Amino acid sequence: MLEFSNTYSELPDRFFAHVKPTLVPAPKMLKFNHALADELGLDGAMLDSAEGAAIFSGNKVLEGTHPIAMAYAGHQFGGFVPQLGDGRAILLGEVIDRNGIRRDIQLKGAGRTPYSRGGDGRAAVGPVLREYLVSEAMHALGVPTTRALAAVATGDDVHRETVLPGAVLTRVAASHIRVGTFQFFAARGDVEGLKSLADYVIQRLYPELEGSGPPYLALLNAVADRQAALVARWMHVGFIHGVMNTDNSSISGETIDFGPCAFMDAYDPATVFSSIDRGGRYQYQNQPGIMQWNLARLAETLLPLIDEDSERAVETANQVVIDYAGAFQQYWLAGLRLKIGLHTNEDADGEFVQALLSLMHQDAVDWTSAFRALGNSAGGDDMPFWSLFKDRAAADKWLAEWRARLSREPGFDEQRAAGMDNVNPVYIPRNHLVEEALAAAINEDDLGPFERMNAVLSKPYEEQPGAERYTEPAPGDRAPYRTFCGT
Ligand code: AMP
Ligand code: MG
C-alpha cells in the first residue's frame, strides 16, 4: 500500500539514528491531502482511513520501513549548536513521485529520538494544523516548500504552557537535508562524512552537476541560486519565516520548518512576528541578508572539498556568497516588475518600485491588497488602489508615473491586468483567520473553518465568490500579531 525506499539510511551510521515512533492512544485523521497523495502516486482513498491514521501517527510501521532521525547541527539566532538533529521528527523513508522525483515522507511529532535533548518529541494540534495550512498555501502561491500529506490527532496530551491536544504532521520534502546537516560533519572535522553527504545531495537534488568537473563549488553555487530565488519569492508574497536558523535552511531550496512564520499585512520592512525574536534578527527585510549569512556557513563547511589549497578555497567560495546578493536582487526585482505589470526592463525600475514601497510603508498599506488593487488600476479602475492610501496625492503622483512607464510597455490593458492577477494573490493565510480556524479546531472540534480556509487558499490567485473576508486585513483594533515557538 505504501512502500518506502531508504537511500538516506544507507549512508554511514553516524548520519542518523534508527528509531521507532512512539505509540499513541487514539490516532484520528484530521486532514488528509488527496491532491498530494495523487502526486506521490499513493492510494489516497486507502490512506484517508483508520489504517492511514495508524500509519501517519507512527502506530503502524509498515514492513520494509526503516525509520530514522537525521543528525544535524545549526546556528540558532547566530549561536552555534553542534548537536541538534530530528528531536521529534522521524523519517519513514522516501517515495518516487509521478514526476520521478524522490520525496521524503517524515512524521513530525512522532515521539522522542536520541536527538530530543530536553524535548518531548511531540507536537500539538494547533501548530500541526498551522503548518499544514501555511505550507499548502505557500505551495499554491507557487513558492517552493515542504508539503503536508496528513494531520493526525494522537489522543495524547502535550504539555506546553498549557495542556494541549497532540497531533502528528506528515511532511513531504524533496529532502530534509539542511545547512545544519553539513555543519554537523564540519564541526566534527569529518571530511569523509561531508563528502558522502555532498555526493548524496548532488546525486539526489542537483544531478545536473554530475560529471562536469569538481562539483562542490558548483553545488554551493546551485544552492545559493535556489535560495536566492526562494527568499525573493518569500518577499514577493510578504512571507516572514521567523526562525531562519541554519538548521531551518534546506539544501533543496524549499521553505522548511514553519514554526513562528506569518504573512505581513501592513507593509513595514521591519516586521517581526515571533515572540522569541527580540532583536528582530529575522525581520522581513533581513531575510535576504540572513540567507546569505547561512550560505556563508554552508560555504565554510565545503572548503575542504572545494580546493586543497585553503586560501584558494576561501576565495572561490567567498565569491559565490558575494554573488548571491546580486542574484537575489535580480530575482527580487524581476518579481516586483511583474507585480506592477512590467515585462521590459528599464534602469530606473528599481527606484520606481522603491518609491511605491516607501509610500506603502509610510501609509501602512496592506502588502497583498495593494498589489492586487494595482491590477484594477491596470484595467482602468484606480479606486481600489487609491483608497488604500492616506496620502492620496502621493498615490496619484505615483500612479501617473506608473502610467507613463506602462506607455513604454507592449500589450493591452486587459492582458496586463490579467497578468498581474496571476502574480498578485487575492488570498494569503491572514493571521487572524489562521488563529480563528485553529481555535475552532482545538476548542470546538470544528474543522470547518480550517477546511474552508484551506480550500480558499488552494486557489490564491482566483477571486472566489463568498470568500471576501479572506481578503481583509485584521481589524485595526487588534493588538500586534505575535507568534510563538511553543510548537
Ligand atoms: P526548531 O527551531 O523548532 O526547528 O527546532 C530546533 C531543534 O529543537 C531541532 O533539533 C528540533 O528537532 C528540536 N525540537 C523542537 N521541538 C521539540 C520537541 N517538542 N521535542 C524534541 N525536540 C524538539
Ligand atoms: Mg527546525
Short mmCIF file of C-alpha atoms and ligand atoms in Angstrom, two decimals:
data_model
loop_
_atom_site.label_atom_id
_atom_site.label_comp_id
_atom_site.label_asym_id
_atom_site.label_seq_id
_atom_site.Cartn_x
_atom_site.Cartn_y
_atom_site.Cartn_z
CA MET A 1 0.00 0.00 0.00
CA LEU A 2 2.84 2.32 0.82
CA GLU A 3 6.36 1.25 0.10
CA PHE A 4 9.37 3.24 1.08
CA SER A 5 12.89 3.22 -0.18
CA ASN A 6 15.54 4.37 2.26
CA THR A 7 18.55 5.82 0.50
CA TYR A 8 19.42 8.15 3.37
CA SER A 9 19.57 5.26 5.81
CA GLU A 10 22.13 3.64 3.53
CA LEU A 11 24.56 6.44 4.36
CA PRO A 12 27.07 5.82 7.19
CA ASP A 13 25.65 5.14 10.66
CA ARG A 14 26.74 8.45 12.11
CA PHE A 15 24.33 10.30 9.78
CA PHE A 16 21.22 9.25 11.71
CA ALA A 17 19.76 7.11 14.47
CA HIS A 18 17.39 4.20 13.94
CA VAL A 19 14.28 4.98 15.90
CA LYS A 20 10.69 3.80 16.17
CA PRO A 21 7.77 6.20 16.50
CA THR A 22 6.21 6.19 19.99
CA LEU A 23 2.76 4.61 20.16
CA VAL A 24 -0.19 6.97 20.66
CA PRO A 25 -3.53 6.06 22.26
CA ALA A 26 -6.16 7.14 19.73
CA PRO A 27 -4.99 8.17 16.25
CA LYS A 28 -7.62 10.02 14.25
CA MET A 29 -7.20 11.52 10.79
CA LEU A 30 -7.83 15.27 10.99
CA LYS A 31 -6.93 16.08 7.41
CA PHE A 32 -5.55 14.11 4.52
CA ASN A 33 -4.14 15.72 1.38
CA HIS A 34 -5.58 13.80 -1.57
CA ALA A 35 -4.05 16.02 -4.24
CA LEU A 36 -0.58 15.48 -2.79
CA ALA A 37 -1.16 11.74 -2.34
CA ASP A 38 -2.00 11.61 -6.01
CA GLU A 39 1.14 13.49 -6.94
CA LEU A 40 3.13 11.00 -4.89
CA GLY A 41 1.44 8.06 -6.56
CA LEU A 42 -0.18 6.94 -3.30
CA ASP A 43 -3.64 5.49 -2.91
CA GLY A 44 -5.40 8.36 -1.16
CA ALA A 45 -8.73 6.56 -0.80
CA MET A 46 -6.98 3.77 1.06
CA LEU A 47 -4.85 6.04 3.24
CA ASP A 48 -7.54 8.52 4.30
CA SER A 49 -8.78 5.95 6.80
CA ALA A 50 -8.23 4.47 10.24
CA GLU A 51 -5.40 2.48 8.68
CA GLY A 52 -3.86 5.70 7.33
CA ALA A 53 -4.26 7.34 10.74
CA ALA A 54 -2.36 4.42 12.27
CA ILE A 55 0.42 4.78 9.69
CA PHE A 56 0.68 8.57 9.85
CA SER A 57 0.63 8.71 13.64
CA GLY A 58 3.51 6.25 13.73
CA ASN A 59 1.45 3.49 15.37
CA LYS A 60 1.74 1.17 12.43
CA VAL A 61 5.18 0.80 10.93
CA LEU A 62 4.77 -0.94 7.59
CA GLU A 63 7.02 -3.83 6.75
CA GLY A 64 10.21 -2.79 4.99
CA THR A 65 10.23 0.65 6.63
CA HIS A 66 13.46 1.73 8.32
CA PRO A 67 12.53 4.85 10.25
CA ILE A 68 15.36 7.16 11.23
CA ALA A 69 16.01 10.51 12.89
CA MET A 70 18.55 12.62 10.98
CA ALA A 71 21.54 14.17 12.72
CA TYR A 72 22.30 17.84 12.19
CA ALA A 73 23.79 20.89 13.88
CA GLY A 74 23.00 24.55 13.40
CA HIS A 75 23.37 28.19 14.22
CA GLN A 76 20.34 29.25 16.25
CA PHE A 77 19.99 33.04 16.35
CA GLY A 78 23.66 33.25 15.44
CA GLY A 79 24.96 30.88 18.12
CA PHE A 80 26.35 27.52 17.05
CA VAL A 81 24.88 24.31 18.48
CA PRO A 82 26.96 21.32 17.33
CA GLN A 83 24.29 18.74 18.13
CA LEU A 84 20.69 19.20 17.12
CA GLY A 85 19.02 16.66 14.85
CA ASP A 86 15.44 15.45 14.45
CA GLY A 87 14.25 15.77 18.02
CA ARG A 88 10.67 14.98 17.19
CA ALA A 89 10.72 14.13 13.54
CA ILE A 90 11.07 10.63 12.15
CA LEU A 91 11.83 9.94 8.51
CA LEU A 92 9.76 6.96 7.43
CA GLY A 93 11.50 6.80 4.09
CA GLU A 94 11.27 8.02 0.54
CA VAL A 95 8.87 7.57 -2.36
CA ILE A 96 9.32 8.40 -6.03
CA ASP A 97 6.58 10.78 -7.15
CA ARG A 98 4.81 10.87 -10.51
CA ASN A 99 7.49 13.16 -11.91
CA GLY A 100 10.23 10.74 -10.93
CA ILE A 101 11.38 12.93 -8.04
CA ARG A 102 12.40 11.24 -4.79
CA ARG A 103 10.49 12.74 -1.85
CA ASP A 104 10.96 12.25 1.90
CA ILE A 105 7.97 11.20 3.98
CA GLN A 106 8.53 12.35 7.54
CA LEU A 107 6.43 12.27 10.70
CA LYS A 108 6.74 15.39 12.83
CA GLY A 109 5.72 14.94 16.45
CA ALA A 110 6.14 11.15 16.47
CA GLY A 111 7.94 10.89 19.79
CA ARG A 112 11.37 11.20 21.30
CA THR A 113 14.58 10.39 19.46
CA PRO A 114 18.23 10.34 20.55
CA TYR A 115 18.31 14.00 19.46
CA SER A 116 15.37 15.20 21.55
CA ARG A 117 17.57 16.80 24.21
CA GLY A 118 15.03 18.15 26.74
CA GLY A 119 12.05 17.97 24.39
CA ASP A 120 9.10 15.59 24.50
CA GLY A 121 9.22 14.69 20.81
CA ARG A 122 5.63 15.75 20.40
CA ALA A 123 3.61 18.35 18.52
CA ALA A 124 0.23 19.89 19.34
CA VAL A 125 -2.83 20.03 17.08
CA GLY A 126 -2.60 23.83 16.68
CA PRO A 127 0.94 24.05 15.29
CA VAL A 128 0.39 20.91 13.18
CA LEU A 129 -2.70 22.35 11.51
CA ARG A 130 -0.92 25.67 11.20
CA GLU A 131 1.99 24.12 9.35
CA TYR A 132 -0.47 22.17 7.20
CA LEU A 133 -2.41 25.29 6.25
CA VAL A 134 0.55 27.59 5.67
CA SER A 135 2.79 25.12 3.84
CA GLU A 136 -0.05 24.18 1.48
CA ALA A 137 -0.86 27.87 0.97
CA MET A 138 2.79 28.51 0.10
CA HIS A 139 2.69 25.70 -2.42
CA ALA A 140 -0.46 27.09 -4.03
CA LEU A 141 1.21 30.51 -4.18
CA GLY A 142 3.99 28.90 -6.19
CA VAL A 143 6.68 29.06 -3.52
CA PRO A 144 8.98 26.02 -3.17
CA THR A 145 8.07 24.38 0.13
CA THR A 146 7.77 21.21 2.11
CA ARG A 147 4.23 19.87 1.87
CA ALA A 148 1.69 18.43 4.27
CA LEU A 149 0.29 14.99 3.49
CA ALA A 150 -1.66 14.33 6.68
CA ALA A 151 -2.50 15.68 10.10
CA VAL A 152 -3.44 13.02 12.64
CA ALA A 153 -4.66 13.68 16.19
CA THR A 154 -2.99 11.35 18.66
CA GLY A 155 -5.43 11.38 21.57
CA ASP A 156 -2.47 12.26 23.79
CA ASP A 157 -1.95 15.42 25.82
CA VAL A 158 1.01 17.63 25.03
CA HIS A 159 2.33 19.84 27.82
CA ARG A 160 3.36 23.33 26.79
CA GLU A 161 2.37 26.46 28.76
CA THR A 162 -0.97 24.68 28.98
CA VAL A 163 -2.14 21.16 28.25
CA LEU A 164 -2.88 20.78 24.54
CA PRO A 165 -4.20 18.02 22.32
CA GLY A 166 -1.40 16.22 20.45
CA ALA A 167 -1.01 15.56 16.74
CA VAL A 168 1.46 14.32 14.16
CA LEU A 169 2.10 16.05 10.84
CA THR A 170 3.24 14.02 7.85
CA ARG A 171 5.62 16.25 5.98
CA VAL A 172 6.88 15.73 2.45
CA ALA A 173 10.12 17.28 1.19
CA ALA A 174 12.48 16.93 -1.75
CA SER A 175 14.85 16.22 1.14
CA HIS A 176 15.19 17.25 4.77
CA ILE A 177 18.92 17.93 4.48
CA ARG A 178 19.76 21.34 5.92
CA VAL A 179 22.71 23.72 6.00
CA GLY A 180 22.99 22.40 9.56
CA THR A 181 23.43 18.85 8.28
CA PHE A 182 26.69 19.94 6.62
CA GLN A 183 27.67 21.82 9.77
CA PHE A 184 27.21 18.64 11.81
CA PHE A 185 30.09 16.96 9.98
CA ALA A 186 32.23 20.07 9.59
CA ALA A 187 32.09 20.69 13.34
CA ARG A 188 33.50 17.20 13.89
CA GLY A 189 36.26 17.59 11.31
CA ASP A 190 34.61 14.68 9.48
CA VAL A 191 35.63 15.43 5.89
CA GLU A 192 34.75 11.94 4.75
CA GLY A 193 31.23 12.36 6.12
CA LEU A 194 30.97 15.75 4.43
CA LYS A 195 31.98 14.28 1.12
CA SER A 196 29.45 11.45 1.41
CA LEU A 197 26.76 13.99 2.25
CA ALA A 198 27.71 16.33 -0.59
CA ASP A 199 27.82 13.45 -3.08
CA TYR A 200 24.43 12.26 -1.88
CA VAL A 201 22.98 15.76 -2.24
CA ILE A 202 24.38 16.19 -5.74
CA GLN A 203 23.08 12.85 -6.88
CA ARG A 204 19.64 13.38 -5.40
CA LEU A 205 18.97 17.11 -5.64
CA TYR A 206 21.43 18.50 -8.19
CA PRO A 207 22.09 15.66 -10.66
CA GLU A 208 22.82 18.21 -13.40
CA LEU A 209 26.13 18.92 -11.62
CA GLU A 210 27.36 15.36 -12.01
CA GLY A 211 30.17 14.58 -14.40
CA SER A 212 31.23 18.13 -15.22
CA GLY A 213 34.39 18.60 -13.22
CA PRO A 214 34.72 19.10 -9.44
CA PRO A 215 31.14 19.56 -8.31
CA TYR A 216 31.45 21.02 -4.80
CA LEU A 217 31.87 24.67 -5.71
CA ALA A 218 29.12 24.18 -8.28
CA LEU A 219 26.97 22.69 -5.52
CA LEU A 220 27.43 25.79 -3.37
CA ASN A 221 26.55 27.91 -6.37
CA ALA A 222 23.43 25.90 -7.12
CA VAL A 223 22.20 26.03 -3.52
CA ALA A 224 22.88 29.78 -3.42
CA ASP A 225 20.86 30.25 -6.58
CA ARG A 226 17.88 28.26 -5.31
CA GLN A 227 17.97 30.12 -2.01
CA ALA A 228 18.16 33.49 -3.74
CA ALA A 229 15.10 32.57 -5.79
CA LEU A 230 13.31 31.21 -2.71
CA VAL A 231 13.83 34.24 -0.48
CA ALA A 232 12.79 36.52 -3.35
CA ARG A 233 9.53 34.56 -3.60
CA TRP A 234 9.01 34.97 0.16
CA MET A 235 9.50 38.70 -0.18
CA HIS A 236 7.05 38.90 -3.09
CA VAL A 237 4.23 37.35 -1.08
CA GLY A 238 5.12 39.05 2.21
CA PHE A 239 6.17 35.85 3.97
CA ILE A 240 8.28 36.06 7.11
CA HIS A 241 9.85 32.74 8.05
CA GLY A 242 10.55 33.84 11.58
CA VAL A 243 13.35 31.45 12.51
CA MET A 244 15.90 31.28 9.71
CA ASN A 245 18.45 29.34 11.72
CA THR A 246 20.89 27.34 9.60
CA ASP A 247 19.14 24.13 10.68
CA ASN A 248 15.94 25.56 9.20
CA SER A 249 17.54 26.38 5.82
CA SER A 250 17.09 23.49 3.44
CA ILE A 251 19.65 22.41 0.87
CA SER A 252 16.88 21.69 -1.64
CA GLY A 253 15.78 25.34 -1.59
CA GLU A 254 12.38 24.58 -0.10
CA THR A 255 10.73 26.57 2.66
CA ILE A 256 11.02 24.38 5.76
CA ASP A 257 10.09 24.43 9.47
CA PHE A 258 7.06 26.70 9.67
CA GLY A 259 7.38 27.48 13.36
CA PRO A 260 6.64 31.13 14.07
CA CYS A 261 6.23 32.16 10.42
CA ALA A 262 3.49 34.58 9.36
CA PHE A 263 2.48 36.82 6.48
CA MET A 264 2.96 40.54 6.71
CA ASP A 265 -0.19 42.63 6.45
CA ALA A 266 0.64 46.36 6.57
CA TYR A 267 3.94 46.87 4.79
CA ASP A 268 6.74 47.57 7.19
CA PRO A 269 10.16 46.20 6.24
CA ALA A 270 10.98 45.78 9.94
CA THR A 271 8.04 43.47 10.63
CA VAL A 272 8.72 40.69 13.18
CA PHE A 273 6.04 38.35 14.48
CA SER A 274 7.98 35.84 16.53
CA SER A 275 7.89 36.49 20.26
CA ILE A 276 11.35 34.95 20.74
CA ASP A 277 12.98 37.10 18.04
CA ARG A 278 13.55 40.00 20.40
CA GLY A 279 16.39 41.56 18.43
CA GLY A 280 14.44 41.36 15.18
CA ARG A 281 17.20 39.27 13.61
CA TYR A 282 14.69 37.57 11.30
CA GLN A 283 12.54 40.58 10.42
CA TYR A 284 11.12 40.81 6.90
CA GLN A 285 13.82 42.96 5.34
CA ASN A 286 16.67 40.97 6.92
CA GLN A 287 15.74 37.69 5.25
CA PRO A 288 17.90 38.06 2.12
CA GLY A 289 20.94 39.00 4.20
CA ILE A 290 20.33 36.24 6.72
CA MET A 291 20.16 33.69 3.94
CA GLN A 292 23.50 34.99 2.71
CA TRP A 293 24.90 34.55 6.19
CA ASN A 294 23.57 30.98 6.24
CA LEU A 295 25.15 30.33 2.84
CA ALA A 296 28.46 31.59 4.21
CA ARG A 297 28.14 28.96 6.96
CA LEU A 298 27.46 26.32 4.28
CA ALA A 299 30.43 27.57 2.27
CA GLU A 300 32.71 27.15 5.30
CA THR A 301 31.74 23.51 5.62
CA LEU A 302 32.53 22.83 1.96
CA LEU A 303 36.00 24.44 1.92
CA PRO A 304 37.97 21.19 2.30
CA LEU A 305 36.07 19.72 -0.64
CA ILE A 306 36.35 22.79 -2.86
CA ASP A 307 40.12 23.10 -3.02
CA GLU A 308 43.15 21.52 -1.33
CA ASP A 309 44.68 24.97 -1.26
CA SER A 310 42.72 26.51 1.57
CA GLU A 311 43.32 30.10 0.50
CA ARG A 312 42.01 29.38 -2.95
CA ALA A 313 39.05 27.53 -1.46
CA VAL A 314 38.14 30.53 0.68
CA GLU A 315 38.48 32.90 -2.22
CA THR A 316 36.30 30.96 -4.65
CA ALA A 317 33.66 30.05 -2.07
CA ASN A 318 33.53 33.61 -0.85
CA GLN A 319 32.85 34.84 -4.35
CA VAL A 320 29.80 32.57 -4.54
CA VAL A 321 28.47 34.02 -1.30
CA ILE A 322 29.06 37.55 -2.56
CA ASP A 323 27.38 36.80 -5.90
CA TYR A 324 24.28 35.54 -4.10
CA ALA A 325 23.40 39.14 -3.24
CA GLY A 326 23.26 40.14 -6.90
CA ALA A 327 21.28 37.03 -7.80
CA PHE A 328 18.78 37.76 -5.04
CA GLN A 329 18.43 41.35 -6.19
CA GLN A 330 17.70 40.19 -9.73
CA TYR A 331 15.09 37.65 -8.66
CA TRP A 332 13.51 40.18 -6.36
CA LEU A 333 13.29 42.95 -8.94
CA ALA A 334 12.14 40.58 -11.70
CA GLY A 335 9.24 39.52 -9.46
CA LEU A 336 8.37 43.07 -8.46
CA ARG A 337 8.38 44.18 -12.07
CA LEU A 338 5.79 41.53 -12.83
CA LYS A 339 3.79 42.52 -9.76
CA ILE A 340 3.42 46.04 -11.16
CA GLY A 341 2.80 44.82 -14.70
CA LEU A 342 6.19 45.45 -16.31
CA HIS A 343 7.64 42.97 -18.76
CA THR A 344 10.51 45.06 -20.05
CA ASN A 345 13.50 46.36 -18.10
CA GLU A 346 14.47 49.96 -17.62
CA ASP A 347 17.31 51.15 -15.43
CA ALA A 348 15.07 53.28 -13.24
CA ASP A 349 12.64 50.43 -12.44
CA GLY A 350 14.31 49.59 -9.14
CA GLU A 351 13.93 53.15 -7.89
CA PHE A 352 10.43 53.30 -9.20
CA VAL A 353 9.42 50.16 -7.30
CA GLN A 354 11.14 51.54 -4.22
CA ALA A 355 9.07 54.72 -4.46
CA LEU A 356 5.90 52.63 -4.27
CA LEU A 357 7.22 50.66 -1.31
CA SER A 358 8.11 53.86 0.53
CA LEU A 359 4.56 55.15 0.08
CA MET A 360 3.13 51.84 1.24
CA HIS A 361 5.37 51.89 4.28
CA GLN A 362 4.55 55.47 5.14
CA ASP A 363 0.80 54.80 4.99
CA ALA A 364 0.99 51.25 6.45
CA VAL A 365 -0.73 49.85 3.37
CA ASP A 366 -1.62 46.16 3.28
CA TRP A 367 1.01 44.41 1.12
CA THR A 368 -1.30 41.88 -0.53
CA SER A 369 -4.21 44.27 -1.13
CA ALA A 370 -2.01 46.96 -2.68
CA PHE A 371 -0.58 44.81 -5.46
CA ARG A 372 -3.89 43.14 -6.18
CA ALA A 373 -5.59 46.55 -6.36
CA LEU A 374 -2.94 47.79 -8.76
CA GLY A 375 -4.28 45.15 -11.16
CA ASN A 376 -7.58 47.02 -11.09
CA SER A 377 -5.70 50.18 -11.93
CA ALA A 378 -4.17 48.40 -14.92
CA GLY A 379 -7.74 47.74 -16.04
CA GLY A 380 -8.63 51.43 -15.58
CA ASP A 381 -10.17 51.48 -12.08
CA ASP A 382 -7.93 53.33 -9.62
CA MET A 383 -10.40 53.36 -6.76
CA PRO A 384 -9.33 50.11 -5.02
CA PHE A 385 -5.63 51.11 -5.04
CA TRP A 386 -6.13 54.74 -4.29
CA SER A 387 -8.41 54.14 -1.30
CA LEU A 388 -5.70 52.14 0.47
CA PHE A 389 -3.54 55.25 0.90
CA LYS A 390 -3.79 58.13 3.32
CA ASP A 391 -1.60 60.41 1.23
CA ARG A 392 -3.76 60.26 -1.87
CA ALA A 393 -1.90 62.99 -3.69
CA ALA A 394 1.27 60.91 -3.39
CA ALA A 395 -0.60 57.81 -4.59
CA ASP A 396 -1.93 59.76 -7.56
CA LYS A 397 1.51 61.03 -8.43
CA TRP A 398 2.94 57.51 -8.36
CA LEU A 399 0.05 56.19 -10.47
CA ALA A 400 0.69 58.91 -13.07
CA GLU A 401 4.37 57.95 -13.27
CA TRP A 402 3.38 54.30 -13.48
CA ARG A 403 1.08 55.03 -16.43
CA ALA A 404 3.88 56.89 -18.15
CA ARG A 405 6.12 53.86 -17.61
CA LEU A 406 3.39 51.50 -18.87
CA SER A 407 3.05 53.52 -22.05
CA ARG A 408 6.51 52.20 -22.99
CA GLU A 409 5.36 48.59 -22.45
CA PRO A 410 3.92 46.30 -25.13
CA GLY A 411 0.49 44.68 -24.66
CA PHE A 412 -3.06 45.73 -23.84
CA ASP A 413 -4.50 46.89 -20.53
CA GLU A 414 -6.74 43.80 -20.14
CA GLN A 415 -3.82 41.49 -20.77
CA ARG A 416 -1.71 43.39 -18.31
CA ALA A 417 -4.40 43.33 -15.63
CA ALA A 418 -4.86 39.57 -16.06
CA GLY A 419 -1.11 39.02 -15.96
CA MET A 420 -0.83 40.98 -12.74
CA ASP A 421 -3.65 38.96 -11.20
CA ASN A 422 -1.63 35.83 -11.92
CA VAL A 423 1.24 37.02 -9.74
CA ASN A 424 -0.54 39.10 -7.09
CA PRO A 425 -2.58 36.82 -4.83
CA VAL A 426 -6.02 37.75 -3.57
CA TYR A 427 -5.71 35.32 -0.67
CA ILE A 428 -2.89 34.69 1.77
CA PRO A 429 -3.22 32.97 5.17
CA ARG A 430 -4.17 36.07 7.11
CA ASN A 431 -3.00 35.77 10.68
CA HIS A 432 -6.27 36.49 12.46
CA LEU A 433 -8.10 34.00 10.25
CA VAL A 434 -5.46 31.31 10.78
CA GLU A 435 -5.93 31.78 14.52
CA GLU A 436 -9.69 31.66 14.15
CA ALA A 437 -9.53 28.40 12.19
CA LEU A 438 -7.15 26.81 14.68
CA ALA A 439 -9.22 27.92 17.66
CA ALA A 440 -12.35 26.32 16.19
CA ALA A 441 -10.45 23.08 15.57
CA ILE A 442 -8.91 22.96 19.03
CA ASN A 443 -11.67 24.38 21.24
CA GLU A 444 -14.77 23.22 19.41
CA ASP A 445 -13.55 20.20 17.49
CA ASP A 446 -14.79 22.05 14.42
CA LEU A 447 -12.54 21.66 11.39
CA GLY A 448 -14.99 23.60 9.20
CA PRO A 449 -13.14 26.94 9.26
CA PHE A 450 -9.81 25.15 8.67
CA GLU A 451 -11.25 23.25 5.69
CA ARG A 452 -12.80 26.39 4.21
CA MET A 453 -9.63 28.38 4.57
CA ASN A 454 -7.55 25.56 3.14
CA ALA A 455 -9.91 25.39 0.13
CA VAL A 456 -9.82 29.16 -0.49
CA LEU A 457 -6.03 29.23 -0.19
CA SER A 458 -5.66 26.43 -2.71
CA LYS A 459 -6.52 28.95 -5.47
CA PRO A 460 -4.91 32.11 -4.17
CA TYR A 461 -4.88 33.98 -7.47
CA GLU A 462 -8.56 33.41 -8.35
CA GLU A 463 -11.30 35.55 -6.91
CA GLN A 464 -13.82 33.25 -5.26
CA PRO A 465 -17.40 34.33 -4.60
CA GLY A 466 -18.23 34.40 -0.90
CA ALA A 467 -14.57 34.49 0.16
CA GLU A 468 -14.37 38.27 0.67
CA ARG A 469 -13.48 38.06 4.33
CA TYR A 470 -10.29 36.20 3.46
CA THR A 471 -9.06 39.31 1.66
CA GLU A 472 -9.38 41.63 4.61
CA PRO A 473 -6.61 42.56 7.00
CA ALA A 474 -7.24 42.12 10.71
CA PRO A 475 -9.46 44.82 12.21
CA GLY A 476 -7.34 47.82 13.18
CA ASP A 477 -8.14 47.50 16.88
CA ARG A 478 -6.25 44.20 17.20
CA ALA A 479 -3.07 44.04 19.21
CA PRO A 480 0.02 43.43 17.04
CA TYR A 481 0.17 39.80 15.98
CA ARG A 482 2.61 37.55 17.82
CA THR A 483 3.71 34.02 17.01
CA PHE A 484 5.19 31.58 19.47
CA CYS A 485 7.79 28.90 19.19
CA GLY A 486 5.89 26.61 21.57
CA THR A 487 5.48 24.35 18.61
P1 AMP B 1 13.12 24.31 15.58
O1 AMP B 1 13.82 25.58 15.88
O2 AMP B 1 11.71 24.22 16.09
O3 AMP B 1 13.18 23.95 14.15
O4 AMP B 1 13.87 23.16 16.39
C1 AMP B 1 15.19 23.19 16.80
C2 AMP B 1 15.59 21.88 17.40
O5 AMP B 1 14.76 21.51 18.50
C3 AMP B 1 15.50 20.69 16.43
O6 AMP B 1 16.56 19.82 16.73
C4 AMP B 1 14.17 20.07 16.80
O7 AMP B 1 14.12 18.71 16.44
C5 AMP B 1 14.15 20.26 18.30
N1 AMP B 1 12.80 20.26 18.87
C6 AMP B 1 11.85 21.21 18.72
N2 AMP B 1 10.74 20.90 19.41
C7 AMP B 1 10.98 19.70 20.01
C8 AMP B 1 10.23 18.83 20.86
N3 AMP B 1 8.98 19.13 21.24
N4 AMP B 1 10.81 17.70 21.27
C9 AMP B 1 12.06 17.39 20.91
N5 AMP B 1 12.82 18.15 20.12
C10 AMP B 1 12.29 19.30 19.67
MG MG B 2 13.95 23.16 12.78
#
